Short mmCIF file of C-alpha atoms in Angstrom, two decimals:
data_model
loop_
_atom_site.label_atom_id
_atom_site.label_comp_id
_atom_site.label_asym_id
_atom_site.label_seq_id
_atom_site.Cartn_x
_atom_site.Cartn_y
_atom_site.Cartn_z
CA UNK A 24 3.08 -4.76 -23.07
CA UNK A 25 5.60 -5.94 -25.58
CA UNK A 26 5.44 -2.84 -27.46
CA UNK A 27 6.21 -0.65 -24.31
CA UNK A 28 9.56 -3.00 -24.16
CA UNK A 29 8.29 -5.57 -21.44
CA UNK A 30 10.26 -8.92 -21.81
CA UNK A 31 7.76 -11.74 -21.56
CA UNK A 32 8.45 -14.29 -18.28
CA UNK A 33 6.36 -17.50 -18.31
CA UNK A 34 6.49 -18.81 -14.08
CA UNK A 35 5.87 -22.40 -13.28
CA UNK A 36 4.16 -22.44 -10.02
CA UNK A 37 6.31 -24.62 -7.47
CA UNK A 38 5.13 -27.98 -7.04
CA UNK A 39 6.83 -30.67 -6.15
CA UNK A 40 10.46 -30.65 -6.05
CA UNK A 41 10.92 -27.73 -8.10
CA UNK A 42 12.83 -28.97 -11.06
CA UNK A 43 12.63 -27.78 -14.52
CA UNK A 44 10.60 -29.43 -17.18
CA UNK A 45 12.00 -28.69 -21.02
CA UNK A 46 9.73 -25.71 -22.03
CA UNK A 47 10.90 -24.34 -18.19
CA UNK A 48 14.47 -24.65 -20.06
CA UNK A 49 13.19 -23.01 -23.18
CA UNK A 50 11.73 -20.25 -21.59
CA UNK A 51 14.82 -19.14 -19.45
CA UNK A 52 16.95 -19.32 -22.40
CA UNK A 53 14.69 -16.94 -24.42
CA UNK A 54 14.34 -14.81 -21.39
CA UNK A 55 18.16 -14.80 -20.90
CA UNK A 56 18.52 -13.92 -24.81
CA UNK A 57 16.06 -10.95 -24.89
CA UNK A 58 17.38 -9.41 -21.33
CA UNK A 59 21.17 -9.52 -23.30
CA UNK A 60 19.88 -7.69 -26.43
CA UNK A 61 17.72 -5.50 -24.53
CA UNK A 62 21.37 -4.44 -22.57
CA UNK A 63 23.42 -4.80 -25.70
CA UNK A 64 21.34 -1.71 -26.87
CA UNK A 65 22.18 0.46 -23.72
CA UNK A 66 19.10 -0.60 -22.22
CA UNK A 67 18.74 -0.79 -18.41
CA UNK A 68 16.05 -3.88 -17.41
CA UNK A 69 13.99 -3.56 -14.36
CA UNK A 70 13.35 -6.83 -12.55
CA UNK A 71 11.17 -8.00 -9.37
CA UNK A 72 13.60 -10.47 -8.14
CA UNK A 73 10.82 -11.92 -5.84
CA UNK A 74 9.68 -13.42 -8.73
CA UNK A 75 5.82 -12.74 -7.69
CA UNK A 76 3.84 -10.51 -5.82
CA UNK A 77 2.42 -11.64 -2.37
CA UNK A 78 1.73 -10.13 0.88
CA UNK A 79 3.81 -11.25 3.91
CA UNK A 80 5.88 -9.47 6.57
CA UNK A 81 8.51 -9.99 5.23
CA UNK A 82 10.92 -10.88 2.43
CA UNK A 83 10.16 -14.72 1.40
CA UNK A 84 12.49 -15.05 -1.31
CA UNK A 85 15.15 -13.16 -3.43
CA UNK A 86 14.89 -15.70 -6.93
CA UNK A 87 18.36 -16.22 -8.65
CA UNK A 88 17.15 -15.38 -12.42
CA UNK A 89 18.57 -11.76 -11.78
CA UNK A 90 22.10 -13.38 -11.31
CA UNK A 91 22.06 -15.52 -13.81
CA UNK A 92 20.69 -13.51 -16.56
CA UNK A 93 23.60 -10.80 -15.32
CA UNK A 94 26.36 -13.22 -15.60
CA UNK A 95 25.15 -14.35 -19.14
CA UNK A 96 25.63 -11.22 -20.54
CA UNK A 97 28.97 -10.67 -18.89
CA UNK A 98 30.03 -13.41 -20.37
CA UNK A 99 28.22 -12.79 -23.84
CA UNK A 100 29.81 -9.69 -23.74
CA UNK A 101 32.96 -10.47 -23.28
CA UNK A 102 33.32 -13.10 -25.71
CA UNK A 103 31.61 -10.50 -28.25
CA UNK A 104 33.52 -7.12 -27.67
CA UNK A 105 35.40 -7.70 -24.48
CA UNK A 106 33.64 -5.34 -22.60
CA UNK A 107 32.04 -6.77 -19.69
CA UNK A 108 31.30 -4.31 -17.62
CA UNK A 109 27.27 -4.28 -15.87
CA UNK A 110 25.90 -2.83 -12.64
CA UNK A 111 23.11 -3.74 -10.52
CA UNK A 112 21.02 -1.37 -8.53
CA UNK A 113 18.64 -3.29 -5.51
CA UNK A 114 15.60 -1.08 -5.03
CA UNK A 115 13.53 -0.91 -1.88
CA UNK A 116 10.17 -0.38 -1.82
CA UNK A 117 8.36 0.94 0.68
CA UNK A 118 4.33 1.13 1.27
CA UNK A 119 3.02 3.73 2.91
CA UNK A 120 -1.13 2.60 1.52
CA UNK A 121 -0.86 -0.51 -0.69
CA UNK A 122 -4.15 -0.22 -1.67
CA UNK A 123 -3.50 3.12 -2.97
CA UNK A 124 0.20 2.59 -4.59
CA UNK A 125 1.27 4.70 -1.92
CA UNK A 126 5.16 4.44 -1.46
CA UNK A 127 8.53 5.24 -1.34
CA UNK A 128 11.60 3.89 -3.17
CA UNK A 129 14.84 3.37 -1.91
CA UNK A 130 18.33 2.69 -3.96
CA UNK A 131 20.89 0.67 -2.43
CA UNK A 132 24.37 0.77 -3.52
CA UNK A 133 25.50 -0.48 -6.79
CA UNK A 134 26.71 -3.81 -7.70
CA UNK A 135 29.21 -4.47 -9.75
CA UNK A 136 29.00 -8.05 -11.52
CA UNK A 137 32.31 -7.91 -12.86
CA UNK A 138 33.91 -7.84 -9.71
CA UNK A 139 32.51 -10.86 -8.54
CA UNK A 140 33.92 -12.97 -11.63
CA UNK A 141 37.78 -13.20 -11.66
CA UNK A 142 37.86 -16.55 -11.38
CA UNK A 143 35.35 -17.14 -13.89
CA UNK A 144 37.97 -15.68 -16.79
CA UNK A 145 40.61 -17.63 -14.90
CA UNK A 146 41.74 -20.71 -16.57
CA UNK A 147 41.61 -23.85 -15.64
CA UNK A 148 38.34 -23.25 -12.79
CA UNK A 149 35.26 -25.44 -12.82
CA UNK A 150 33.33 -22.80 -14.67
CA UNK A 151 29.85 -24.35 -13.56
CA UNK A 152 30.53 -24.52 -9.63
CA UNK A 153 32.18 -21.01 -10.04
CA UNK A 154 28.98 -19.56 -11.61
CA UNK A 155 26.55 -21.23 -9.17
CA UNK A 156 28.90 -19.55 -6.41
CA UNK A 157 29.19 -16.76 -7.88
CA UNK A 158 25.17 -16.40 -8.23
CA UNK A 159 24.88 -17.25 -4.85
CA UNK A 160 26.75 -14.64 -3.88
CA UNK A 161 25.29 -11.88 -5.95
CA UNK A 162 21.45 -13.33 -4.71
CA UNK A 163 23.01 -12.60 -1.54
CA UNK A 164 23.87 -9.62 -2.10
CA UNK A 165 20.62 -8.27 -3.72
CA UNK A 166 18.81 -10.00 -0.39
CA UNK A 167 20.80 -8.40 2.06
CA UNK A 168 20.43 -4.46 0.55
CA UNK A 169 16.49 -5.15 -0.58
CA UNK A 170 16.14 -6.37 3.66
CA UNK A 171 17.89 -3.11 4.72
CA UNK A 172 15.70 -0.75 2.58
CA UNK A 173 12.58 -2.25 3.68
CA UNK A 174 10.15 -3.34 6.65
CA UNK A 175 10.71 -7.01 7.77
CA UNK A 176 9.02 -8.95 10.73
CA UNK A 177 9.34 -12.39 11.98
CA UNK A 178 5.71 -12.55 11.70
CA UNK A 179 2.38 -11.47 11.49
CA UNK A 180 2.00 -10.63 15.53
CA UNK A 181 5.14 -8.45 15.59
CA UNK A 182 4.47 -6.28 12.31
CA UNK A 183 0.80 -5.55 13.58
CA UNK A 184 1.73 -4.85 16.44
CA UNK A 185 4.52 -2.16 15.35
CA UNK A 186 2.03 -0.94 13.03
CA UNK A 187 -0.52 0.04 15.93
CA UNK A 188 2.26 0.95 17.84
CA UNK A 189 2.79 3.69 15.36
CA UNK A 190 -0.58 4.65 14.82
CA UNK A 191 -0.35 5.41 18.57
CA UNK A 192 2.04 7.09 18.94
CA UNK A 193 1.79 9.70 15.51
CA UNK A 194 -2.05 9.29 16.17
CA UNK A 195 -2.41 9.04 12.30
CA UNK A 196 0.03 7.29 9.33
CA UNK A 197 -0.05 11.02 7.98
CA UNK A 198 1.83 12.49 10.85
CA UNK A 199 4.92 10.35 10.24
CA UNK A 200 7.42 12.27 8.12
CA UNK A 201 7.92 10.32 4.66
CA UNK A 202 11.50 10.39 5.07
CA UNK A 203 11.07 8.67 8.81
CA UNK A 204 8.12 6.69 7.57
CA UNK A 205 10.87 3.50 6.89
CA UNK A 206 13.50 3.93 9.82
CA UNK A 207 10.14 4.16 12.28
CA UNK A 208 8.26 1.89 11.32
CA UNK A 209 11.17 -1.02 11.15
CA UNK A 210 12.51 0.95 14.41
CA UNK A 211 8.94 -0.52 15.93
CA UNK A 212 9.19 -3.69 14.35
CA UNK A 213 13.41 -4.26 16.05
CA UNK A 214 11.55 -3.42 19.29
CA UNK A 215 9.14 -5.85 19.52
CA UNK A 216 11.30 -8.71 17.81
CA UNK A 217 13.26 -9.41 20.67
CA UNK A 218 15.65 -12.73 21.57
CA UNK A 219 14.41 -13.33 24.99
CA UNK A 220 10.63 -12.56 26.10
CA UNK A 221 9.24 -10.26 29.00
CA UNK A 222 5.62 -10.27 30.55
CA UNK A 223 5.62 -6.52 29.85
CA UNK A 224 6.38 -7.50 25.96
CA UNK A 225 4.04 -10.20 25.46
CA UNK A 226 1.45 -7.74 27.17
CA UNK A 227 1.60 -4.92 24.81
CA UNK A 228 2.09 -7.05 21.63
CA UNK A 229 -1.10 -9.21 22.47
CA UNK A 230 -2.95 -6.01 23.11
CA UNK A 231 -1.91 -3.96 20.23
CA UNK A 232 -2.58 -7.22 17.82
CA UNK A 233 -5.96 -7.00 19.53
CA UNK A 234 -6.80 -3.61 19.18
CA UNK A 235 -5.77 -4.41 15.48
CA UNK A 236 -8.01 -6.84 14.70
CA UNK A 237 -11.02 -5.07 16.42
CA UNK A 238 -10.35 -1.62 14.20
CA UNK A 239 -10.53 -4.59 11.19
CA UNK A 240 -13.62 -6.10 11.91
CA UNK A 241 -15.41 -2.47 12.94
CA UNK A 242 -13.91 -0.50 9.89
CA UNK A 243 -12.51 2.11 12.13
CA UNK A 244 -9.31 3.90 11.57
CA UNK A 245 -7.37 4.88 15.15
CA UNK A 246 -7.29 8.25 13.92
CA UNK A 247 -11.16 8.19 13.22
CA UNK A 248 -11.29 6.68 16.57
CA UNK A 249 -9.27 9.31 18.24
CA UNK A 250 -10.21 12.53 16.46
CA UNK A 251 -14.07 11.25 17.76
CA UNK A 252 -13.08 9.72 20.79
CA UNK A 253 -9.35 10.77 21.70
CA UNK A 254 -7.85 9.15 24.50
CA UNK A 255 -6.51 12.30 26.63
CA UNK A 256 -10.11 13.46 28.67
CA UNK A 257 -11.06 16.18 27.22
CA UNK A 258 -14.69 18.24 28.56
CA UNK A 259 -17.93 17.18 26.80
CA UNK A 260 -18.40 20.53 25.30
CA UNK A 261 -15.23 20.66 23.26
CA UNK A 262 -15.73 16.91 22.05
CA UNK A 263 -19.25 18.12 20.98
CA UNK A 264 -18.01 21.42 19.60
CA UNK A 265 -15.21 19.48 17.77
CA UNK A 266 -17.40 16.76 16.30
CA UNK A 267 -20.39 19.50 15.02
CA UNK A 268 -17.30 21.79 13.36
CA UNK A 269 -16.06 18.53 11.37
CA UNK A 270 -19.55 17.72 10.18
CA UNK A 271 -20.02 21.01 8.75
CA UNK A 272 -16.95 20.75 6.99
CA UNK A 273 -17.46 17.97 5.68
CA UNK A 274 -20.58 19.30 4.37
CA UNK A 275 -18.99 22.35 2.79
CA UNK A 276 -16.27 20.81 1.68
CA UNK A 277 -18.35 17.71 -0.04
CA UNK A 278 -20.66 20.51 -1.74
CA UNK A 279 -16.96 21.83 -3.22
CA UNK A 280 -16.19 18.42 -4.16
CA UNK A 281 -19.95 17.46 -6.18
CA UNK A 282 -18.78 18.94 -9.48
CA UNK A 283 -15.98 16.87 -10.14
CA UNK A 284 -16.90 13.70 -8.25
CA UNK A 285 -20.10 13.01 -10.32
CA UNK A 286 -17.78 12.94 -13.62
CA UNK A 287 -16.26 10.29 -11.42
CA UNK A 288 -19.02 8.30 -10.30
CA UNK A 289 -18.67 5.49 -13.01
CA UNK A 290 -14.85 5.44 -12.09
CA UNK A 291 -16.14 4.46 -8.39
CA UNK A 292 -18.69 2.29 -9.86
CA UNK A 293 -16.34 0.35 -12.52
CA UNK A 294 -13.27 -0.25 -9.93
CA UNK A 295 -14.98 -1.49 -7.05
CA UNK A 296 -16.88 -4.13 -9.55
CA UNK A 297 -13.84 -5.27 -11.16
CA UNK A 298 -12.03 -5.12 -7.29
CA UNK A 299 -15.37 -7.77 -6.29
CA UNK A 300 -15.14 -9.78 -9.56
CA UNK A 301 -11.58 -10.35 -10.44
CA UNK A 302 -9.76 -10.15 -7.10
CA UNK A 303 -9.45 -12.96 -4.92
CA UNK A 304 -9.96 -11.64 -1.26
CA UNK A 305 -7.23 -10.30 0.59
CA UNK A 306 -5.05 -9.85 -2.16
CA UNK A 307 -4.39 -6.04 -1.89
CA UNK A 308 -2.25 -5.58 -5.22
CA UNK A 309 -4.50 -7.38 -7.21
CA UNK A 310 -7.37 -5.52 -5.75
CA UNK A 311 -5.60 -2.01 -6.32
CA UNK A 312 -4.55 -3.59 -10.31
CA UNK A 313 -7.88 -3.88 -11.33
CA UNK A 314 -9.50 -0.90 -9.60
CA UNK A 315 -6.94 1.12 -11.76
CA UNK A 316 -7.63 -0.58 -14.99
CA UNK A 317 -11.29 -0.54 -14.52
CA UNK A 318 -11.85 3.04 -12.82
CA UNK A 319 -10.03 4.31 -15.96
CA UNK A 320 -12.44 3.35 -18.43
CA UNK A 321 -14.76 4.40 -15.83
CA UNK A 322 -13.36 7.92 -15.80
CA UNK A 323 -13.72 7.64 -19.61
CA UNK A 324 -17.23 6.76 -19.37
CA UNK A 325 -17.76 9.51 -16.68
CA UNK A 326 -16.11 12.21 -18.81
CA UNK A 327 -17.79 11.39 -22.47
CA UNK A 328 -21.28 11.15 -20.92
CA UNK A 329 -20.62 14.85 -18.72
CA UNK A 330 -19.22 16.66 -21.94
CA UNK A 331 -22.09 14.99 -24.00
CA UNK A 332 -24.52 16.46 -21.56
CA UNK A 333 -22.53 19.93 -21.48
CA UNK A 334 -23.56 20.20 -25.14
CA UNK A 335 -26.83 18.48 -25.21
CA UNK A 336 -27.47 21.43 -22.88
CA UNK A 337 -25.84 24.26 -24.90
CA UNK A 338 -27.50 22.95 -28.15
CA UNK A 339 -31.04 22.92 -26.22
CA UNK A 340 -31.29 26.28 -24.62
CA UNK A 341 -29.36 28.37 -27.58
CA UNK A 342 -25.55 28.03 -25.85
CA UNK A 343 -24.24 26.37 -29.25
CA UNK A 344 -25.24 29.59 -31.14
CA UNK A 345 -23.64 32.02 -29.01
CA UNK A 346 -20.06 29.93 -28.55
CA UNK A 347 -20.11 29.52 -32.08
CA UNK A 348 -20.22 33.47 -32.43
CA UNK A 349 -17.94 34.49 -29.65
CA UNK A 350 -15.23 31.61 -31.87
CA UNK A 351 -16.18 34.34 -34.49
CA UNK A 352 -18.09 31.45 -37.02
CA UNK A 353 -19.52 33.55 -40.40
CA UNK A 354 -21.05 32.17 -43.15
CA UNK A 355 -18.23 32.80 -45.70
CA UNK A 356 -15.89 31.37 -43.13
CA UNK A 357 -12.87 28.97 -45.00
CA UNK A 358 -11.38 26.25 -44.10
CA UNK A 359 -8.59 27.98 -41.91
CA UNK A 360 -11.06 29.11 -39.77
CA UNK A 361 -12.83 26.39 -39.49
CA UNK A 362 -10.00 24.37 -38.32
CA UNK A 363 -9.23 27.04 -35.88
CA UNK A 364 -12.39 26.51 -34.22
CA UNK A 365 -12.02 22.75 -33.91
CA UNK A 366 -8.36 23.62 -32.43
CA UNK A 367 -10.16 25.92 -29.70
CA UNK A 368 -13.05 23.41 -28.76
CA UNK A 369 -10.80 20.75 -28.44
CA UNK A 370 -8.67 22.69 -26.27
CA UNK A 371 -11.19 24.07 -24.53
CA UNK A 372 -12.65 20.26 -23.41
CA UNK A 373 -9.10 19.24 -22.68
CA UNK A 374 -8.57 22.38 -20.10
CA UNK A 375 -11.99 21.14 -18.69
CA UNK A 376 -10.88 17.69 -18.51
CA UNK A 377 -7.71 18.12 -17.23
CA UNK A 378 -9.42 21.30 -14.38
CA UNK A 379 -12.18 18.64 -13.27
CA UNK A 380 -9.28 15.96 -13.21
CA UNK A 381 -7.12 18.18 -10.89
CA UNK A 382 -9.80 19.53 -8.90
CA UNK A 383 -10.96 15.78 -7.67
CA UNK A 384 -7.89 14.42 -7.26
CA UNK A 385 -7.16 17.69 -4.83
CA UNK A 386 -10.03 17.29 -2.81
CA UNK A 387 -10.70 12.96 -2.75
CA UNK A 388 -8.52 11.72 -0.45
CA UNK A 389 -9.93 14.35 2.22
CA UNK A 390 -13.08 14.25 1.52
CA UNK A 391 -12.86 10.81 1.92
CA UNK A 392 -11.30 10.64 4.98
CA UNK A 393 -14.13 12.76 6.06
CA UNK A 394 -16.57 10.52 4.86
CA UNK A 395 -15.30 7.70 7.06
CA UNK A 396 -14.83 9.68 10.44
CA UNK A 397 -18.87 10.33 10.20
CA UNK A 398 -19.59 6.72 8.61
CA UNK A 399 -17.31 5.59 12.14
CA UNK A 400 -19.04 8.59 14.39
CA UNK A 401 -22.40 6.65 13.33
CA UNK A 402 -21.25 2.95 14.33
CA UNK A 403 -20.24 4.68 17.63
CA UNK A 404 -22.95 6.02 18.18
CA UNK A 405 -25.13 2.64 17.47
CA UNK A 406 -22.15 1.11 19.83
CA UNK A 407 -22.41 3.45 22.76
CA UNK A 408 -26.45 2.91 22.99
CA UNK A 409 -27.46 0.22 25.78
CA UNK A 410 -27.94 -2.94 24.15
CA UNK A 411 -27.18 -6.71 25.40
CA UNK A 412 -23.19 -7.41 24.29
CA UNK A 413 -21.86 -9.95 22.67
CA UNK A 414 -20.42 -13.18 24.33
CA UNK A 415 -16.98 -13.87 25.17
CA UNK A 416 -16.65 -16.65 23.00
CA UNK A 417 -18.13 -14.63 19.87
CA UNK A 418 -15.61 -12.25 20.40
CA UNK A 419 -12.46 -14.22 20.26
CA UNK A 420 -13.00 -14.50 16.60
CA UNK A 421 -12.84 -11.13 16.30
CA UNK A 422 -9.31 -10.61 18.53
CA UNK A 423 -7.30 -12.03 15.78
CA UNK A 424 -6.75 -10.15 12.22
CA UNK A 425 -7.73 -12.33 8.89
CA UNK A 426 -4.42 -13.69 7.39
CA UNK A 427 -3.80 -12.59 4.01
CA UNK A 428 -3.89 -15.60 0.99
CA UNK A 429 -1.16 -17.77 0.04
CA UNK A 430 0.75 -17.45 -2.79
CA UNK A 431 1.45 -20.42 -4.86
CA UNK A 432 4.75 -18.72 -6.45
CA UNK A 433 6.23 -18.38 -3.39
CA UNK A 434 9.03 -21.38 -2.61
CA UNK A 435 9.30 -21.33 1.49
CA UNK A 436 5.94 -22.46 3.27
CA UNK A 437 3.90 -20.41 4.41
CA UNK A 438 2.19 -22.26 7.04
CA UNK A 439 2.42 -22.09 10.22
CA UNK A 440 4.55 -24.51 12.67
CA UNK A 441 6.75 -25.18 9.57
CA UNK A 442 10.48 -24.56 11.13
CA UNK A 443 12.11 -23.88 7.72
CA UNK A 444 9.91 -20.40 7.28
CA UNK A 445 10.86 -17.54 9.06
CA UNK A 446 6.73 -16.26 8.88
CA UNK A 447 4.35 -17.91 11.33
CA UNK A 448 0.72 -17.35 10.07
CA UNK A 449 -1.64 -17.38 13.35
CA UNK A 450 -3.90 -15.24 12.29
CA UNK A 451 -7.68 -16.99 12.17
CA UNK A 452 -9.48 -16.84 8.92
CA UNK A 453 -11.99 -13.93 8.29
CA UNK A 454 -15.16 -14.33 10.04
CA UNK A 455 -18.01 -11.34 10.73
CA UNK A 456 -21.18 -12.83 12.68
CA UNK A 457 -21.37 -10.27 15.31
CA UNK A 458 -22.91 -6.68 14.74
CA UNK A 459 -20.51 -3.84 14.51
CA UNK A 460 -22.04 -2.22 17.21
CA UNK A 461 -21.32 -5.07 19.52
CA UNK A 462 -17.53 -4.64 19.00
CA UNK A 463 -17.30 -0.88 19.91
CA UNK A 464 -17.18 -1.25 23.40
CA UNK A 465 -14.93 -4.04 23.42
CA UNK A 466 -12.82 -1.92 21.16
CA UNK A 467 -12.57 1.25 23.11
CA UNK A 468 -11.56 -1.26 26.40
CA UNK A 469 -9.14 -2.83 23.97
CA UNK A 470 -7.91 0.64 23.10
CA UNK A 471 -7.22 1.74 26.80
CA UNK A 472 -5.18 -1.50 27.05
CA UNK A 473 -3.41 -1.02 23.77
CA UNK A 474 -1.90 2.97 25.36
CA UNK A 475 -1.45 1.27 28.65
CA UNK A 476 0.64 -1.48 28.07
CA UNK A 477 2.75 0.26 25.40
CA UNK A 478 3.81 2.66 27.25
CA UNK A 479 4.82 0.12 29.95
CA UNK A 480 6.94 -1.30 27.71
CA UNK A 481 8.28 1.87 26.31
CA UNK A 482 8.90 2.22 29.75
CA UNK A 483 11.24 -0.86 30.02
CA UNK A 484 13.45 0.08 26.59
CA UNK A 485 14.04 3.84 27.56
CA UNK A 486 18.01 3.33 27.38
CA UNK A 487 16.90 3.54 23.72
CA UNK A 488 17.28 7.26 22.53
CA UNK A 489 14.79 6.40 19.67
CA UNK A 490 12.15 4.66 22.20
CA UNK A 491 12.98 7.38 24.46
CA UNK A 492 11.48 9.88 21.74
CA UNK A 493 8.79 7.10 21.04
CA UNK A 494 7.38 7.36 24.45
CA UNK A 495 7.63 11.24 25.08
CA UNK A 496 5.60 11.67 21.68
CA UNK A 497 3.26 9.31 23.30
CA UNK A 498 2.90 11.18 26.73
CA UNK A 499 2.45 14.53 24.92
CA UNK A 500 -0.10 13.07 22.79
CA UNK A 501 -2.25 11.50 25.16
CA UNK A 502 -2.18 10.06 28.73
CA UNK A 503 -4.00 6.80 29.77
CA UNK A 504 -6.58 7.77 32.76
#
């Protein structure tokens, strides 16, 4: 990492009342030192101002480091060369799969740190208290632009609940225009985050919450769920007709697909072991980290052992002889053209490499969307057969979505019923004791709530041109019966 031009940060978890030891001192001064030579050079330094990763619905913290390592080369600067000039440029970003690195990035407008320290080359100021105001203010800044470009939530309740609200109403994440994907989703989110409550509200964000947790627990997608099952009646025949034409395809299309996905097999293999091993539960970065890491050696594995196999089997049934004479290979052959034949071998397993590389990556994310409409077509079906359901009591585990881990570089508290954090975690822990199949039914009934009071509420906000296009995407989607 240091030789791709990372600048080492060593955190201190915080415990206790925050302060500093003397290596915590150490540390920032080195990092502040490396950051100024790094920009002294022309260099531009990307920073995660968060200070950690974490999963939360919303922003927890914007940490001050940015600030302060930007005024200390101002004023390094200045003192050296008298040039002082340095921009900052807050970037959103924007997940559209987490698990996948799936997202967008959005640039807010630049900051100028000069401009915020006048009074800093003033004489006669407090230079300390100026500083500390003046890093306050730039913290501020960065907070208030990184908030705009991406999706915040009070808590846990509302984003879920915006979330399936979306799902609704696009019927799948796909159909929402990446450009849109940001200004719809937090649209959703400004809906149901509301100053004064309504019965209609409350309604529709308990049910969509609900409906959440229950596509969770069964491993159904809504747009699984709808394709199979959609909401708007429809006669048996065409459901049956539709369901029997997507099998097929998927067959078809998975045949298409063998070729390149056995190559791949260890890359499945390798990042769903390392994913188990070295991830803690629920922590979806960490998860996606290693399954990259460990599904590339993997796809290394994959790729040596199929070209080792291509010419075990050319060398056993008389291939190696004829390549070798279609390269043109003679027995007074020099060393020219022997090196030209190692050029076009080598080329010839990169173009192969890089084809079968292409070719998966074309046809995975499909095919695997395939793969889970039948895998959720079967737990229907084992839902839909007669069978003794589960209590009520059983199932109220299952109508409230696992909250995600805490992170221990995270300053606010998490927890919930603490009034100085702005995220209220009342999600239950993660909990599976009752069958799949016994959560279909209550599923589809929590479905059919989910449409109907949303579009009650949707209802309610119509003076809202944006709602107003909500709802009629809704209606021509599917209607409630």
């Amino acid at each position: 990492m240091l030789s791709s031009g990372a600048i080492p940060v060593k955190r201190n978890p915080n415990i206790g009342d925050g302060s500093v030891s003397g290596s915590g001192v150490s540390s920032q001064t080195s990092l502040f030192r490396e950051s100024s030579m790094a920009l002294a050079h022309g260099g531009v330094i990307g920073v995660f101002p968060e200070g950690t990763s974490y999963t939360l619905p919303t922003i927890m913290q914007v940490m001050s480091g940015t600030a302060w390592a930007a005024i200390d080369f101002v004023k390094w600067a200045r003192d050296k060369n008298g040039l002082s000039k340095l921009t900052i440029v807050p970037v959103g970003i924007v997940y559209t799969d987490k698990a996948r690195y799936q997202s967008r990035f959005r640039y807010g407008e630049p900051i100028v740190v000069e401009s915020y320290m006048p009074e800093m080359f003033g004489g006669g100021a407090d230079v300390q208290a100026v500083t500390k105001a003046i890093v306050k203010q730039l913290t501020a800044e960065m907070e208030r632009q990184m908030r705009a470009m991406t999706i915040n939530a009070p808590d846990w309740d509302t984003l879920y609940a915006a979330q399936m609200a979306r799902d609704i109403i696009y019927e799948d994440p796909a159909n929402v225009p990446l450009r849109d994907w940001l200004s719809v989703s937090q649209n959703l989110v400004d809906l149901f985050t509301t100053s004064s409550s309504s019965a209609t509200l409350d309604a529709a964000k308990t049910a969509l919450t609900t409906y959440y947790s229950l596509l969770h627990y069964t491993g159904i997608s809504h747009s699984s769920l709808t394709f199979l099952l959609p909401i708007k009646s429809k006669p048996l025949f065409i459901r049956l007709l539709r369901t029997v034409r997507h099998v097929l395809f998927a067959f078809f299309s998975f045949v298409f697909f063998l070729p390149p996905m056995l190559l791949h097999i260890p890359a499945y293999i390798a990042a769903k072991f390392a994913a188990k091993a070295f991830a803690k539960e629920g922590e979806v970065e960490t998860e996606a980290q290693f399954k990259v890491i460990f599904g590339g050696v993997g796809l290394g594995v994959g790729l040596g052992v199929g070209l080792g196999a291509a010419l075990g089997c050319l060398r056993k049934y008389g291939g190696l002889e004829l390549v070798w004479k279609l390269l043109g290979k003679t027995a007074q052959e020099g060393v020219l053209g022997r090196l030209k034949r190692i050029v076009i071998v080598l080329g010839a397993a990169y173009s192969s490499v890089y084809l079968l590389v292409r070719w998966h990556n074309a046809l995975v994310y499909d095919n695997y969307k395939r793969l889970k409409t039948l895998l959720s077509l079967h737990k229907l079906c084992l839902g839909l057969f007669p069978q003794r359901p589960a209590s009520l009591e059983d199932l109220k585990k299952y109508q409230r979505p696992p909250v995600p881990p805490q992170n221990r570089f995270i300053k606010k508290k998490q927890d919930a019923g603490d009034g100085d954090s702005p995220v209220k975690n009342t999600c239950l822990p993660s909990t599976r004791k009752v069958p799949t199949r016994k959560l279909i039914k209550p599923l589809l009934a929590a479905r059919k709530q989910a449409h109907f009071t949303l579009e009650a509420y949707l209802k309610t906000r119509t003076e809202d041109a944006e709602v107003a296009r909500f709802l009629f995407k809704m209606r021509s989607r599917s209607s409630v019966e």
